[in-house]
Short mmCIF file of C-alpha atoms in Angstrom, two decimals:
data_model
loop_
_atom_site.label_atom_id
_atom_site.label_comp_id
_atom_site.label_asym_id
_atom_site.label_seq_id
_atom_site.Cartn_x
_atom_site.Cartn_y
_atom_site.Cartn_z
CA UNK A 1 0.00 0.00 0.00
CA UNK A 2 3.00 2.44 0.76
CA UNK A 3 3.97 2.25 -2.91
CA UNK A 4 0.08 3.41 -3.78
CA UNK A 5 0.30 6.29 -1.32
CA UNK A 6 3.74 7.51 -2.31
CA UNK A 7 2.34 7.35 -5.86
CA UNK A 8 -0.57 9.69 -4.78
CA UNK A 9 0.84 11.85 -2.37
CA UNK A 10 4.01 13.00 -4.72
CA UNK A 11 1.71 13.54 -7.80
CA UNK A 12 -0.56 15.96 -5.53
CA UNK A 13 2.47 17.84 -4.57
CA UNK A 14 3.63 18.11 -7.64
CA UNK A 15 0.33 19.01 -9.27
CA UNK A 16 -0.01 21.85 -6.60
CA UNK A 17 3.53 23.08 -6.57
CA UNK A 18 3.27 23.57 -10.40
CA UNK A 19 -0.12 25.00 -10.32
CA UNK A 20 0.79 27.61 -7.58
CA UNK A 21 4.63 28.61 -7.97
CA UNK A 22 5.85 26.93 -11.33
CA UNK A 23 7.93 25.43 -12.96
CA UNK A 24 5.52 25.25 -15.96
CA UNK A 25 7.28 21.43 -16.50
CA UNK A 26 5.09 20.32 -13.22
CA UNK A 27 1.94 22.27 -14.40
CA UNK A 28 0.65 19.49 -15.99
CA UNK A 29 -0.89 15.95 -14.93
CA UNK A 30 1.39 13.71 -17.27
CA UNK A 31 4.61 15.32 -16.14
CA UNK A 32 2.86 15.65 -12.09
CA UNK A 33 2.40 11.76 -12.35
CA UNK A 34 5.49 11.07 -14.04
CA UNK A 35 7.36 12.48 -10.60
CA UNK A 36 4.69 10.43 -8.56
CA UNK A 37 5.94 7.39 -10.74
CA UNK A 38 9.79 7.65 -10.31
CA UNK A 39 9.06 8.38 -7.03
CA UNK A 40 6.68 5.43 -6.57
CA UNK A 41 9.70 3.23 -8.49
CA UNK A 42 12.09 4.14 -6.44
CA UNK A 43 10.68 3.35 -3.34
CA UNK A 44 9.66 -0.53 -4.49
CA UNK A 45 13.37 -0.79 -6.35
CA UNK A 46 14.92 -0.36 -2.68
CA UNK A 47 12.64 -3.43 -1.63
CA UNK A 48 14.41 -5.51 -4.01
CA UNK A 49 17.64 -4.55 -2.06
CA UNK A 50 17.45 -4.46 1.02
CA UNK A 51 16.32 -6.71 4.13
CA UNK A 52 13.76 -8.18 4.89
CA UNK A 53 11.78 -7.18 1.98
CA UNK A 54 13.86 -8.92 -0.54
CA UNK A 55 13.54 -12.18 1.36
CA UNK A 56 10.09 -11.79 0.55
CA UNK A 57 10.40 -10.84 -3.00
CA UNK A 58 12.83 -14.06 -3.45
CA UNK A 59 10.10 -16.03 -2.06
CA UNK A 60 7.79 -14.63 -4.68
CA UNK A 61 9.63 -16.14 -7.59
CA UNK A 62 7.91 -18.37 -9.00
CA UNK A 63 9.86 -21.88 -8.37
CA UNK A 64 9.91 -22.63 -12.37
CA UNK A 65 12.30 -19.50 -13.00
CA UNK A 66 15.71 -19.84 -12.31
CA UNK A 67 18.09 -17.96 -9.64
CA UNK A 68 15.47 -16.11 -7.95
CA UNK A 69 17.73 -13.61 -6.05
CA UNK A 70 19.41 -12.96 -9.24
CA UNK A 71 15.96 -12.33 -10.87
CA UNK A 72 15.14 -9.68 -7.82
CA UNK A 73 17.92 -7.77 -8.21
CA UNK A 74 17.85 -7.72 -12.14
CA UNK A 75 13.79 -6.51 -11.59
CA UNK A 76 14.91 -3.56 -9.16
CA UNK A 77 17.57 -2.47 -11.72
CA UNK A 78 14.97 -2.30 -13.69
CA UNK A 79 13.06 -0.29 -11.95
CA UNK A 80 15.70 2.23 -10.80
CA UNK A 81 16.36 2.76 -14.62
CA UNK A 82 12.19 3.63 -15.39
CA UNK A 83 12.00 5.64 -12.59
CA UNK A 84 14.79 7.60 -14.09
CA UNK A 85 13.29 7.63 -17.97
CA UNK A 86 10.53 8.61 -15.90
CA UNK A 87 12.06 12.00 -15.39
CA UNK A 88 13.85 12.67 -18.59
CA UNK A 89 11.37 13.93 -21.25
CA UNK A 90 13.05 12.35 -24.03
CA UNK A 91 12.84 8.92 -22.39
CA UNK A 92 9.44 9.46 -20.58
CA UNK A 93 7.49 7.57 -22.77
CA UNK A 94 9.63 4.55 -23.18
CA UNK A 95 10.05 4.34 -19.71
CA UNK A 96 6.41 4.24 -19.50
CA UNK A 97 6.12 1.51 -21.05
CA UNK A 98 8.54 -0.73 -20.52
CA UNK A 99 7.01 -0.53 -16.59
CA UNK A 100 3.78 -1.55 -18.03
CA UNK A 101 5.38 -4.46 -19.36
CA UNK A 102 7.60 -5.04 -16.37
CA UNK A 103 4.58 -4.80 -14.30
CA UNK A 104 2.35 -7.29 -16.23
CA UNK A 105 5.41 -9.89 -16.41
CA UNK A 106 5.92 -9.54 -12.37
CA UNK A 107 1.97 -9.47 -12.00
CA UNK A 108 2.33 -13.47 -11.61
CA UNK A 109 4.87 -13.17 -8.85
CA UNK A 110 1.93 -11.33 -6.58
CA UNK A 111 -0.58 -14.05 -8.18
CA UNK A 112 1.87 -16.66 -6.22
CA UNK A 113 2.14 -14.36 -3.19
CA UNK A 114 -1.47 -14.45 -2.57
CA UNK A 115 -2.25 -17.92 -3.46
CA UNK A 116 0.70 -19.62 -1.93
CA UNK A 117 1.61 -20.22 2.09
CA UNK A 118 4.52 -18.25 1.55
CA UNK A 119 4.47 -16.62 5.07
CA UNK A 120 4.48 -13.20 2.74
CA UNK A 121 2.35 -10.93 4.09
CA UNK A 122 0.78 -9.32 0.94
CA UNK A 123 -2.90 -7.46 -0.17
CA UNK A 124 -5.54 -9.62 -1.03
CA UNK A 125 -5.49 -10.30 -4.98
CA UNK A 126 -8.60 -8.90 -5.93
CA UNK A 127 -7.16 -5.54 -4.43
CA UNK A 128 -3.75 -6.13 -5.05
CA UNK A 129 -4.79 -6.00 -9.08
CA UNK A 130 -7.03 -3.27 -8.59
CA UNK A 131 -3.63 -1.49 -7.39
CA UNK A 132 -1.72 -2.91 -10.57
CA UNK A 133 -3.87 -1.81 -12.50
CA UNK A 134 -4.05 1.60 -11.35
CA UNK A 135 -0.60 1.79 -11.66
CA UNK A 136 -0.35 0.45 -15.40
CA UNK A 137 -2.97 3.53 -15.70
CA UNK A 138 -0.96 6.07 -14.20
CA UNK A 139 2.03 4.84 -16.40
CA UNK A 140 -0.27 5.32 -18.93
CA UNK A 141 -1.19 8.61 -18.45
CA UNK A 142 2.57 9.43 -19.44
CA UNK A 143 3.30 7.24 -22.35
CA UNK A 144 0.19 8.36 -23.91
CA UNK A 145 0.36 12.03 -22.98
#
């Protein structure tokens, strides 16, 4: 859920700082979002770093793909570099969606998470897609800006 609030919480700001004092870059939804994003990014790449989260993310793997902790680390790389295309206009859009992708190729990672006895504490999956998918819409909101 922290992910979901960060997401919210930075794209007000921004909204609001850009509507009331400039910079004309943040006076607009896609780019307002696209600082909630990275900012949103950032926060779940540090999960796939540091203890105990990433325990839990190893755990998540699902046991058919190999080297799980490799696979963590490689996904958080991954999201440290969109969260930074997030914030450079030329790579904004690509960024954009190459997060929707990673998020619908990890979406069966939080399918496991919910379903299995992992001893993962994680959002029921009815809700936890409802938050994927608002995500996926928010990164849309960018790429098709």
């Amino acid at each position: 859920m922290a992910p979901l609030v960060v997401l919210a919480v930075v794209t007000a700001l921004a909204r609001l700082i850009g509507w009331l004092a400039g910079p004309d870059w943040l006076d607009s939804w896609p780019h307002a979002v696209a600082l909630g994003l990275a900012a949103m990014f950032a926060l779940t790449a540090s999960a796939h770093f540091l203890s105990p989260r990433r325990e839990a993310l190893v755990a998540m793997v699902p046991p058919n793909l190999p080297n799980p902790a490799a696979l963590v680390t490689l996904t958080g790389v991954l999201e440290l570099a969109g969260a930074a295309g997030l914030l450079i206009p030329a790579t904004s859009k690509l960024a954009a969606a190459a997060l929707i992708l990673l998020l619908i190729s990890l979406f069966p990672a939080n399918i496991r998470a919910a379903k299995a006895d992992l001893g993962i504490k994680t959002m029921p999956l009815p809700l936890r897609t409802l938050v994927q998918v608002l995500f996926i819409a928010a990164l849309g909101v960018v790429l098709f800006a």
